[in-house]
Coordinates of C-alpha atoms and ligand atoms in Angstrom, one line a residue:
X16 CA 0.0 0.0 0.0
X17 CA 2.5 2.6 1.0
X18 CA 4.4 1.2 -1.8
X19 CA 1.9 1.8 -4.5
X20 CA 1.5 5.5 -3.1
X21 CA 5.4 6.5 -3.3
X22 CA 5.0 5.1 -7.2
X23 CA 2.1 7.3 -7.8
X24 CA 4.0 10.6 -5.9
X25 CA 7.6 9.0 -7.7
X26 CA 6.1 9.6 -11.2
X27 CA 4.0 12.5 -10.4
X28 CA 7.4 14.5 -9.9
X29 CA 8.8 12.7 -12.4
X30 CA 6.3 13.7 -15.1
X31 CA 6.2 17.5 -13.8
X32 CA 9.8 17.7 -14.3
X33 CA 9.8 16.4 -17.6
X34 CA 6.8 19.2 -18.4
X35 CA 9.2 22.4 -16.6
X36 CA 13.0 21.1 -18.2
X37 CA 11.6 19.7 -21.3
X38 CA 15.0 19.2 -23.6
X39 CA 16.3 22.3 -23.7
X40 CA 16.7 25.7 -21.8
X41 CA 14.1 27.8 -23.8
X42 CA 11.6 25.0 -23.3
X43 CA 12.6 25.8 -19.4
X44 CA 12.8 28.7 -19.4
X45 CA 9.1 29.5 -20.9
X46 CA 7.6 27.1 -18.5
X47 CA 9.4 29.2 -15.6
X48 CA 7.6 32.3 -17.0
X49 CA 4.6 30.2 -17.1
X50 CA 4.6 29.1 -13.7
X51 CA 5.7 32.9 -12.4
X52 CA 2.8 34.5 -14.9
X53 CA 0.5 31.8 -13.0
X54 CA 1.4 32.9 -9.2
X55 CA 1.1 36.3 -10.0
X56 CA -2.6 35.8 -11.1
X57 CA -3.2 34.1 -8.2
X58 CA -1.7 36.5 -5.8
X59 CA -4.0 39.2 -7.7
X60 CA -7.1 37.2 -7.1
X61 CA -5.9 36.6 -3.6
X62 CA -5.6 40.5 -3.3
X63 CA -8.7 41.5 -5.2
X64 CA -11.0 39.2 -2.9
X65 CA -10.5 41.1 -0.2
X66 CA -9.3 38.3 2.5
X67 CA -5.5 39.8 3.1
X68 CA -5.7 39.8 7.1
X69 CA -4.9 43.9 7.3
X70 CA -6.7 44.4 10.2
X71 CA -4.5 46.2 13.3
X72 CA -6.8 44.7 15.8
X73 CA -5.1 41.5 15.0
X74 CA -1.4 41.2 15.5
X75 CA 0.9 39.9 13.0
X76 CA 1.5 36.1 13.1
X77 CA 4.9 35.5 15.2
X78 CA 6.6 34.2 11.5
X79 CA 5.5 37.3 10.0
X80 CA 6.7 39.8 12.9
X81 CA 10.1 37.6 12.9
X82 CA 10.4 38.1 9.3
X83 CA 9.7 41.9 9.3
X84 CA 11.3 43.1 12.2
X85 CA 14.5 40.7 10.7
X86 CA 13.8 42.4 7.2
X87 CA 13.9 45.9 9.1
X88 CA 17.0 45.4 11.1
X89 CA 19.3 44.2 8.2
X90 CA 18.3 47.0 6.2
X91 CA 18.8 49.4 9.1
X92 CA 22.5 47.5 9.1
X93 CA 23.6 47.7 6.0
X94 CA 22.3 51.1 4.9
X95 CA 23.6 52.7 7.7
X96 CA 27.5 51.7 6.7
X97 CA 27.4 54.3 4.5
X98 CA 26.5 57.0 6.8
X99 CA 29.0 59.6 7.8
X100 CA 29.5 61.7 11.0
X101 CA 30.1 65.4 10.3
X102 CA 34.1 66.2 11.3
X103 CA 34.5 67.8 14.7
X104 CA 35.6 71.5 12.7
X105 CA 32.2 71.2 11.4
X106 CA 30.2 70.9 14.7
X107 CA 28.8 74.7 15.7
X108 CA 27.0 73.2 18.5
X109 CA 28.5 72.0 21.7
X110 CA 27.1 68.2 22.4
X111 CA 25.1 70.0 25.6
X112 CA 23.6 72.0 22.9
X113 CA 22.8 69.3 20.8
X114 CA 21.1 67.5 23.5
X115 CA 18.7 70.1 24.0
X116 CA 17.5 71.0 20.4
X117 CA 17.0 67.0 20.2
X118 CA 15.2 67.1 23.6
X119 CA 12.6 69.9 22.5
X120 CA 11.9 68.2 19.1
X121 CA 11.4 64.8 20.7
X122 CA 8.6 66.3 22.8
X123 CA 6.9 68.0 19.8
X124 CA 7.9 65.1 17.1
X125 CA 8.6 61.7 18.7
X126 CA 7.2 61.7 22.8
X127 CA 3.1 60.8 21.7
X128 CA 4.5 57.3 19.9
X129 CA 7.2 56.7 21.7
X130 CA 6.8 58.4 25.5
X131 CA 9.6 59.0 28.0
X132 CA 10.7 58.8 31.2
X133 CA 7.6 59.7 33.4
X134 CA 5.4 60.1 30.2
X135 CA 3.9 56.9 28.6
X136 CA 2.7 56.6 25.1
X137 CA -0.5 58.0 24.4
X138 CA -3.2 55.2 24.8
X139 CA -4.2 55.2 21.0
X140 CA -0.7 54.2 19.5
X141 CA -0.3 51.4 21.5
X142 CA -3.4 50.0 19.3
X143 CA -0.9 50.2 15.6
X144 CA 0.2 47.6 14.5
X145 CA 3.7 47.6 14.6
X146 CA 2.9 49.5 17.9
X147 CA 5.6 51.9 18.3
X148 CA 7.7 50.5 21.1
X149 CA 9.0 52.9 24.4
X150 CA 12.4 53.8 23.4
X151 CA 14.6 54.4 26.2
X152 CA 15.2 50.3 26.5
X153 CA 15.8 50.0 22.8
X154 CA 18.6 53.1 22.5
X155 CA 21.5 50.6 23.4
X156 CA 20.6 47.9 20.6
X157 CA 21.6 50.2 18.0
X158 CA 25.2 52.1 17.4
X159 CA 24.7 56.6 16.7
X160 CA 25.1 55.9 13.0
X161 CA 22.1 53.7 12.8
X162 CA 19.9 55.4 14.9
X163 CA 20.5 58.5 12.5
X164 CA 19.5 56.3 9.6
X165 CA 16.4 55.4 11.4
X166 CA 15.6 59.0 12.7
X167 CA 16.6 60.2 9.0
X168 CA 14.9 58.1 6.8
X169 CA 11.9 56.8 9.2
X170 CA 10.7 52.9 8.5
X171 CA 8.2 52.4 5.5
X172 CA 4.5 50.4 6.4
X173 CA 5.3 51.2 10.2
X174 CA 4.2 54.9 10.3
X175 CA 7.6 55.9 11.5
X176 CA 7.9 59.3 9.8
X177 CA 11.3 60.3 8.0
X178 CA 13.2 64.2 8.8
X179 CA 10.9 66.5 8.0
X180 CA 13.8 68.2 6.2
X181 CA 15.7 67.1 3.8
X182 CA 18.6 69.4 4.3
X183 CA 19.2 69.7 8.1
X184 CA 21.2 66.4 8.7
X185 CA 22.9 68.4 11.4
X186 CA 19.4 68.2 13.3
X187 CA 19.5 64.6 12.8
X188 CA 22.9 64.3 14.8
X189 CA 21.4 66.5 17.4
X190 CA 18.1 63.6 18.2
X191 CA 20.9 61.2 18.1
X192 CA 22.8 63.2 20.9
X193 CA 19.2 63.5 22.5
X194 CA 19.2 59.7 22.1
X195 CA 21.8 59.0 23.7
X196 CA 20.9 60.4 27.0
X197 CA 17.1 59.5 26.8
X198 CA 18.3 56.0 28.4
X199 CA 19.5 57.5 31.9
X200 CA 17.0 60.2 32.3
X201 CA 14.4 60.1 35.0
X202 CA 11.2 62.0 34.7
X203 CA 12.5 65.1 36.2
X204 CA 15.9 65.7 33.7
X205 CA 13.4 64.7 30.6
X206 CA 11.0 67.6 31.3
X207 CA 14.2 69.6 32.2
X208 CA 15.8 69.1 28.8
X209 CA 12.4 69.4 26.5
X210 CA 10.5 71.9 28.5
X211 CA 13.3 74.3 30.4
X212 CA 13.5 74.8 33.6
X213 CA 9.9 76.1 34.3
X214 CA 9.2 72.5 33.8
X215 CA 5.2 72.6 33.3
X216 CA 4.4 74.5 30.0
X217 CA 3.2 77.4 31.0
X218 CA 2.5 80.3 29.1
X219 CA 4.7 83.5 29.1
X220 CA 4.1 86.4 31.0
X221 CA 2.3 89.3 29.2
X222 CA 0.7 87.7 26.1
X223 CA -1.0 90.0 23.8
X224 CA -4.8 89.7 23.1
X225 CA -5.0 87.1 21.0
X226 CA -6.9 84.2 22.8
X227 CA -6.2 80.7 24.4
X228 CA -5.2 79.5 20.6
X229 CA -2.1 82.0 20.8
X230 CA -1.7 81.8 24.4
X231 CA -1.4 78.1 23.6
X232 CA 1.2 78.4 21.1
X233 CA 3.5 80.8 22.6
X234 CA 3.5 78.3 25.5
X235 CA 5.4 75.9 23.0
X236 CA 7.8 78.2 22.0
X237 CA 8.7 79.4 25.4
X238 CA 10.1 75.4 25.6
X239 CA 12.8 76.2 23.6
X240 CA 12.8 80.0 22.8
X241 CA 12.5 80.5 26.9
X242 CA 10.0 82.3 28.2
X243 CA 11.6 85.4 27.8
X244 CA 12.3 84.8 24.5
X245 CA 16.3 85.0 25.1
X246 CA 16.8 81.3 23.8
X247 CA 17.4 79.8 26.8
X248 CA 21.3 80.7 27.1
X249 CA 22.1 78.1 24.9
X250 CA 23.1 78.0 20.8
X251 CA 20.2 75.5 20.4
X252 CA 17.8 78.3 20.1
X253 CA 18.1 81.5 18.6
X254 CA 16.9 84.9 21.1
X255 CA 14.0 86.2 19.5
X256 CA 13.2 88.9 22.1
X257 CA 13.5 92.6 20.7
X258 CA 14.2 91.1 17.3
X259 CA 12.8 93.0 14.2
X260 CA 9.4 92.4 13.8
X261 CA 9.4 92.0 10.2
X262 CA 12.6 89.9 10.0
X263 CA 10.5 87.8 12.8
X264 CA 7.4 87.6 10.8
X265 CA 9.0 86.6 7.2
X266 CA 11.3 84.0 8.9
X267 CA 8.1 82.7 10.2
X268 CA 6.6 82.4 7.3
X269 CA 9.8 81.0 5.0
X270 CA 9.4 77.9 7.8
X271 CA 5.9 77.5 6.7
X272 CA 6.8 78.0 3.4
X273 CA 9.6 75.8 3.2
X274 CA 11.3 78.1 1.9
X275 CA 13.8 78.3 5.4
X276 CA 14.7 74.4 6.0
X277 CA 14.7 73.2 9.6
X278 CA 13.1 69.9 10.9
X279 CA 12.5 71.4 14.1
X280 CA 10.8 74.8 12.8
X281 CA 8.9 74.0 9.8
X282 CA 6.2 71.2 12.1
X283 CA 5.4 74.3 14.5
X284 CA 4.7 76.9 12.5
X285 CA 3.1 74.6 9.4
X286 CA -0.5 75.1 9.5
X287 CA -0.2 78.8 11.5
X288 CA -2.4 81.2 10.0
X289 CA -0.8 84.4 8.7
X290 CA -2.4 86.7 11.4
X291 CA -1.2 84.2 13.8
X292 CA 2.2 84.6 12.6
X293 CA 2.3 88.9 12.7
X294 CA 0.6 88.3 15.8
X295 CA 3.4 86.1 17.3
X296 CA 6.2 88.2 15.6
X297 CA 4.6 91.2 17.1
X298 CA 4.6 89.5 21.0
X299 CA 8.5 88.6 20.8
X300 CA 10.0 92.1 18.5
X301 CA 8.2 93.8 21.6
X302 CA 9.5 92.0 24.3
X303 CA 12.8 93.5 25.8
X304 CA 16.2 91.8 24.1
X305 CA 18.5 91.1 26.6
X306 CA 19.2 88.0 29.1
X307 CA 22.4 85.7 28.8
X308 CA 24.5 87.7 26.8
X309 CA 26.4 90.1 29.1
X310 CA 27.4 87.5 31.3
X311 CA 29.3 85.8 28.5
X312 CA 33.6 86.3 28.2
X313 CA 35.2 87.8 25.4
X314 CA 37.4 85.4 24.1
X315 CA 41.2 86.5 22.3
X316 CA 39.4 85.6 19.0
X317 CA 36.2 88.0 19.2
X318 CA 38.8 90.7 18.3
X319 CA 39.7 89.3 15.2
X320 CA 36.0 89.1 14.4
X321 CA 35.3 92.6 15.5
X322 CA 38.0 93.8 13.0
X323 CA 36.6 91.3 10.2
X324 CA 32.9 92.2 11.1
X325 CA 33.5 96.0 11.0
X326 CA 35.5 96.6 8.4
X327 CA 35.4 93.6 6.1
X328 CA 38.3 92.0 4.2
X329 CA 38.4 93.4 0.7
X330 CA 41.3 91.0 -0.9
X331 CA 38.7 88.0 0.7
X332 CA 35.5 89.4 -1.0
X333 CA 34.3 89.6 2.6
X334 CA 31.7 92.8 3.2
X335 CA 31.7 94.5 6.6
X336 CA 28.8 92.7 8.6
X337 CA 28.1 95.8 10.6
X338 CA 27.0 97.9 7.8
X339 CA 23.9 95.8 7.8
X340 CA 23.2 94.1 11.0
X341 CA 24.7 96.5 13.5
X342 CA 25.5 97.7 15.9
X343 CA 25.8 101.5 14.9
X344 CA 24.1 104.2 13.7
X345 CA 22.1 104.7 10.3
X346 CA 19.5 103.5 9.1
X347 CA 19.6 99.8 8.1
X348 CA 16.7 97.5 6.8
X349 CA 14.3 95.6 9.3
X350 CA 15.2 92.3 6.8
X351 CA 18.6 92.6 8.5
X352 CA 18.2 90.9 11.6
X353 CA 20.4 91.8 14.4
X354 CA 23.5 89.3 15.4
X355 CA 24.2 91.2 18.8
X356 CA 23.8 88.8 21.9
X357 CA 22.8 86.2 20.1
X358 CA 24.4 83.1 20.8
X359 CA 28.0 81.8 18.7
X360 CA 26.5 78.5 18.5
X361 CA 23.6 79.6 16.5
X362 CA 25.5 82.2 14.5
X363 CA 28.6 79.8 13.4
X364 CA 25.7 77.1 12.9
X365 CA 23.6 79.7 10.5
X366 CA 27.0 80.9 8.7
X367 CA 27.7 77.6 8.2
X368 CA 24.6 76.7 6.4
X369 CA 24.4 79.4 4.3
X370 CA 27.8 78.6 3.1
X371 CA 26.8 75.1 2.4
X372 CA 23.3 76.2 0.4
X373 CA 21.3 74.6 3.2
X374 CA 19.7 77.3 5.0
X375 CA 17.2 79.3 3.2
X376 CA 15.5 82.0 4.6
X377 CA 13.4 84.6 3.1
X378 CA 13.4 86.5 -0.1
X379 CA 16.5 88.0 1.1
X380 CA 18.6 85.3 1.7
X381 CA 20.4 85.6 -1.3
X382 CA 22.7 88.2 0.2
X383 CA 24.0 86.0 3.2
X384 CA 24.5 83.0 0.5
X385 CA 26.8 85.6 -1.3
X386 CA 28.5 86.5 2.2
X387 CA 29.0 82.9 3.5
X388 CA 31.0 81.6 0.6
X389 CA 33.8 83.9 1.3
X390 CA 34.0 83.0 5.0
X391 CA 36.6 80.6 6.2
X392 CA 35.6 78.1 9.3
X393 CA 38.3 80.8 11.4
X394 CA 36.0 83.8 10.6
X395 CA 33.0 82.5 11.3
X396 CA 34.4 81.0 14.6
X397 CA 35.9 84.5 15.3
X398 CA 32.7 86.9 13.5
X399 CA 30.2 84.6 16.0
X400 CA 32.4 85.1 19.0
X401 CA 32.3 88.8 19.2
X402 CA 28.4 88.8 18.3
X403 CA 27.9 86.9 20.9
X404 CA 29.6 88.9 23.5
X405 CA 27.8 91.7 22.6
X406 CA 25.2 92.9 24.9
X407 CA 21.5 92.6 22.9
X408 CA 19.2 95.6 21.9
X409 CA 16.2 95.5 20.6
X410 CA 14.7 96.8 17.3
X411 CA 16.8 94.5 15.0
X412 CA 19.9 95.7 13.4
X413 CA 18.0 99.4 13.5
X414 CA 19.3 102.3 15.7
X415 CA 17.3 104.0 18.0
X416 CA 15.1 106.4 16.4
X417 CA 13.7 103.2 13.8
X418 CA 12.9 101.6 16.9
X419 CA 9.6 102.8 17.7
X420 CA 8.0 102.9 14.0
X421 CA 8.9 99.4 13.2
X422 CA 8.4 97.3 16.2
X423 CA 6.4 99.2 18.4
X424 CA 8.6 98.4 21.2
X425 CA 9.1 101.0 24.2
X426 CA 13.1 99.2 25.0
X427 CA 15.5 102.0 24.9
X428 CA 18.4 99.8 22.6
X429 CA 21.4 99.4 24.2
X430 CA 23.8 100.5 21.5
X431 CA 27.4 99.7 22.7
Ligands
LIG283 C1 3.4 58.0 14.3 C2 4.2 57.3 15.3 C3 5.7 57.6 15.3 C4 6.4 58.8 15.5 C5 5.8 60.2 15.5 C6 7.8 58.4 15.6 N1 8.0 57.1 15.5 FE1 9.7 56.1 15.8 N2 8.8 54.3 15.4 C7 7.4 54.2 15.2 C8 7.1 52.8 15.0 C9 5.8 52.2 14.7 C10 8.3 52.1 15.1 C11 8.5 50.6 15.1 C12 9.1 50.0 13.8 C13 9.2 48.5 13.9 O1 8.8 47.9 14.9 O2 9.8 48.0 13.0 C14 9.4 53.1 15.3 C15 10.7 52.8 15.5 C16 11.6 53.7 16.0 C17 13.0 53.4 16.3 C18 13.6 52.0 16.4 C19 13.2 51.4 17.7 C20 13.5 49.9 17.8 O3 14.4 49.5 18.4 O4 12.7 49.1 17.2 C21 13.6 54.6 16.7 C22 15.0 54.8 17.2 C23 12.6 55.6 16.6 N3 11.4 55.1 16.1 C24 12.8 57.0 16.9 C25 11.9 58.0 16.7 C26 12.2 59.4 16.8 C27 13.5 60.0 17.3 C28 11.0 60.1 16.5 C29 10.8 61.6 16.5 C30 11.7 62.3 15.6 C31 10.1 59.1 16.1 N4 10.6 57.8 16.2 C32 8.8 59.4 15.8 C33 6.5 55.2 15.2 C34 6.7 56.5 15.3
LIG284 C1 11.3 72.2 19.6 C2 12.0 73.5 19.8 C3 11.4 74.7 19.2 C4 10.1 75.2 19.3 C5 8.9 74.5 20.0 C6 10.0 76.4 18.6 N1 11.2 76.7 18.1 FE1 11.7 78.3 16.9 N2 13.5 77.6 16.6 C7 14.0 76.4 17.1 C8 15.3 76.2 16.5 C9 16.2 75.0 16.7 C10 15.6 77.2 15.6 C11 16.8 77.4 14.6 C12 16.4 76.6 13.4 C13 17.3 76.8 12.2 O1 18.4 76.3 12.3 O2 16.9 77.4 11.2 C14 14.4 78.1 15.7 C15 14.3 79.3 14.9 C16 13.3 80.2 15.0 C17 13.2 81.5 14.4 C18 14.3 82.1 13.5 C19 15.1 83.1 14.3 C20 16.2 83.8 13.6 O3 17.0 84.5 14.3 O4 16.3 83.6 12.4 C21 12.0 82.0 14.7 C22 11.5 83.4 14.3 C23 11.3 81.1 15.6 N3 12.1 80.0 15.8 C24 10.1 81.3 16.2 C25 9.4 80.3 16.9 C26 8.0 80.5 17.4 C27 7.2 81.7 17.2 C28 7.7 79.3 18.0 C29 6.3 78.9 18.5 C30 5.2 79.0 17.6 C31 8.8 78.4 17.9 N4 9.9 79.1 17.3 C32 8.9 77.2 18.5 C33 13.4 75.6 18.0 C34 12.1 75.7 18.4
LIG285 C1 23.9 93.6 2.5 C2 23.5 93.2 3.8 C3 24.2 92.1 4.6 C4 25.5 92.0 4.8 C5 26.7 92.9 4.3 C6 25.7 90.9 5.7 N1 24.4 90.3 6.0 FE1 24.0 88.8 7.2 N2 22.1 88.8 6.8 C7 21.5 89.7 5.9 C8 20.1 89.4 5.7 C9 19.1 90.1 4.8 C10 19.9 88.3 6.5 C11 18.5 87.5 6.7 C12 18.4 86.4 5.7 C13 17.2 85.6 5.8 O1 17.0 84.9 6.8 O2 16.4 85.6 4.9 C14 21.1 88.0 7.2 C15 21.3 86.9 8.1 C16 22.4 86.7 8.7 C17 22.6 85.7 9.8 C18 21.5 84.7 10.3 C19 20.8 85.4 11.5 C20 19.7 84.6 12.1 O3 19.2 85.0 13.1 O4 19.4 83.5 11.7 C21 23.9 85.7 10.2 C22 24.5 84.8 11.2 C23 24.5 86.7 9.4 N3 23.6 87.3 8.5 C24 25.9 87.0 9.5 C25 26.6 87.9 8.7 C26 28.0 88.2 8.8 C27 28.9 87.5 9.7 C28 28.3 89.1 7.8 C29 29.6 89.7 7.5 C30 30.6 88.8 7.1 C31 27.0 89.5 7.2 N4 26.0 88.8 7.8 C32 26.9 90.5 6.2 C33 22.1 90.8 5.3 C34 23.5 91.1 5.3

């Protein structure tokens, strides 16, 4: 009996052979097209009636999570050998720095899938499919290069987005230096590092009329802009307090544009109405510039900037900076924004994009593109050193009697 049965199986297999390697490699090779042509058809009938298990409420059957998540991590692998870190000369930002502008775009961009320490994930996204897992356990399995081809590039069919920008790898590096830390934070350093040191979000003092939606809003920027608006003495954030309001406002609206490239800036402000936008450029060009920069040293090369920024460097092509963002008298355009106070970090970091084509901006970015390709990495160390040790005023790069017409603000500049 079990005889008989092998005979029948033995010459079934035989006979299909014969049919698929006929007696010569055409012959094959049209019965493999066959056979292909054949599956496909069935797959596409499988498809089209409608009984593909997609439904989230079921999980994936353990051989099909293996073979994804397996499928996901040798990709993650291999593509990420060709990733490169940026050379130290290139880093404007200190790694403190870096932590913090990762920190304040994990809590707008990342903390509602993947939670932190002393916030879980919120209750819906645990019902995907891949859920999103809690991250701090996971940081270790993966080495800084990966996790920037993960954070850069995202994970198709699991809703884990990609960089909102294209351009800004350097934000990329900066989540990864965020990463890093998330592992060892406890609830109380998290909400220190993406919310400041107010902790709860709480809405700055002396909002203009403009109801809870604004109120709302400026509460988010006071997380990283401070809620004085002086940037949280760090060169994460840029001051925006006593700032031009115009400069403010078009900046604003190159984000929401996408005209002005940032992965940080362009989700918060996407969306914003245009009243919304004068409105919030209105609140911080009136509030009074100042804060962190006085207490800052002069370092031996802010002189060498001061020279370079005031009178510029003919034989280098390199135009004096002062002419058109300050400090000084004359009139000067409310599009120039002012450099004084603001932080190195975010100067050097800003000089160093423009150079590179990667910042954007508004119409008149041109000018700084222009500018940036003369620098050298020495004078934008040295031109960001001594605009940063300058003490703020407010009203742009204007003196003080285009104050009051453009911004409105009452702050009696502090011209040095
Ligand atoms: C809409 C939800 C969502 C958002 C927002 C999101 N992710 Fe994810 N992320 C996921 C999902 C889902 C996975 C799981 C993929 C998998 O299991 O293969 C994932 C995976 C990851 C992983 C790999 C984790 C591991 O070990 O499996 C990292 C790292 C990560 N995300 C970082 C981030 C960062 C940083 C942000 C913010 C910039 C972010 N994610 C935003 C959904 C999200
Ligand atoms: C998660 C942190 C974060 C939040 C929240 C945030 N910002 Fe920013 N902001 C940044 C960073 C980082 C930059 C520098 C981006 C770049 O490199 O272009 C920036 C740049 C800006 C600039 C350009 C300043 C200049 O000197 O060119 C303006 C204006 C601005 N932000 C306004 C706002 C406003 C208004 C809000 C709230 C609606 C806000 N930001 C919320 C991090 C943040
Ligand atoms: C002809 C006028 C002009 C000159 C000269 C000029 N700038 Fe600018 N600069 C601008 C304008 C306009 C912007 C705003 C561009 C935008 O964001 O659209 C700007 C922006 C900047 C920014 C970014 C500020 C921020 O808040 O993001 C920095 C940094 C800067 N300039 C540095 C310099 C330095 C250093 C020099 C001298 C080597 C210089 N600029 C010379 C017009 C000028």
């Amino acid at each position: 009996m079990a005889d008989s049965r092998r005979t029948v199986i033995g010459n079934a297999a035989r006979r299909f052979r014969r049919w698929l390697v006929g007696d010569s490699w055409p012959h094959a090779l049209a019965r493999l097209a066959v056979l292909g042509v054949a599956a496909g058809i069935a797959a596409l009938l499988f498809v089209s009636s409608g009984l593909v298990p997609i439904a989230a409420s079921q999980p994936h059957w353990p051989i099909t999570r293996v073979l994804l998540h397996y499928t996901m991590l040798r990709s993650v692998q291999t593509q990420a050998l060709a990733v490169k870190r940026p050379p130290p000369e290139e880093r404007a930002l200190d790694v403190d720095a870096m932590v913090l502008k990762g920190a304040g775009h994990y809590a707008s961009g990342c903390l509602a899938c993947h939670g932190a320490p002393g916030t879980p994930r919120a209750e819906v996204v645990r019902h995907m499919e891949p859920a999103p897992p809690y991250l701090p356990p996971k940081i270790d399995q993966w080495t800084d290069r990966q996790l920037f081809w993960i954070v850069r590039h995202g994970i198709k069919y699991t809703a884990m987005p990609s960089w909102p920008s294209e351009l800004r790898d350097d934000e990329v590096w900066a989540m990864v230096a965020f990463l890093r830390r998330l592992p060892a934070l406890d609830p109380a350093g998290f909400r220190r590092l993406a919310y400041g040191d107010g902790a709860a979000v709480a809405a700055p003092a002396g909002l203009p009329p403009g109801g809870a939606a604004l109120e709302f809003r400026l509460a988010d920027c006071a997380r990283c802009h401070g809620r004085d608006g002086n940037g949280r003495g760090t060169g994460a954030f840029p001051a925006l307090a006593g700032q031009s309001e115009r400069y403010l406002r078009e900046s604003l609206r190159a984000y929401a544009r996408g005209d002005r490239h940032s992965g940080v800036m362009e989700p918060v402000v996407a969306g914003l109405a245009v009243e919304e936008l004068r409105a919030i450029a209105r609140y911080y060009a009136g509030l009074p510039a100042g804060g962190a920069a006085e207490l800052r040293v002069r370092t031996g090369s802010a002189a060498r900037g001061e020279q370079l920024a005031r009178r510029g460097d003919a034989s280098a092509r390199i135009p004096s900076c002062v002419e058109c963002h300050g400090p000084g008298d004359g009139w000067r355009n409310p599009m120039y924004p002012r450099l004084a106070g603001q932080h190195p970090g975010y100067l050097a970091l800003q000089l160093q994009l423009f150079k590179q084509g990667r910042r954007g901006g508004t119409g008149y970015a041109h000018i700084m593109r222009t500018v940036a390709k003369s620098l050298e990495p020495q004078d934008i160390r040295d031109i960001a050193a001594w605009y940063g040790s300058l003490p703020a005023f407010s009203g742009g790069a204007q003196r003080t009697s285009d104050v009051a017409t453009d911004s409105g603000s009452s702050n009696p500049p502090e011209v040095p």
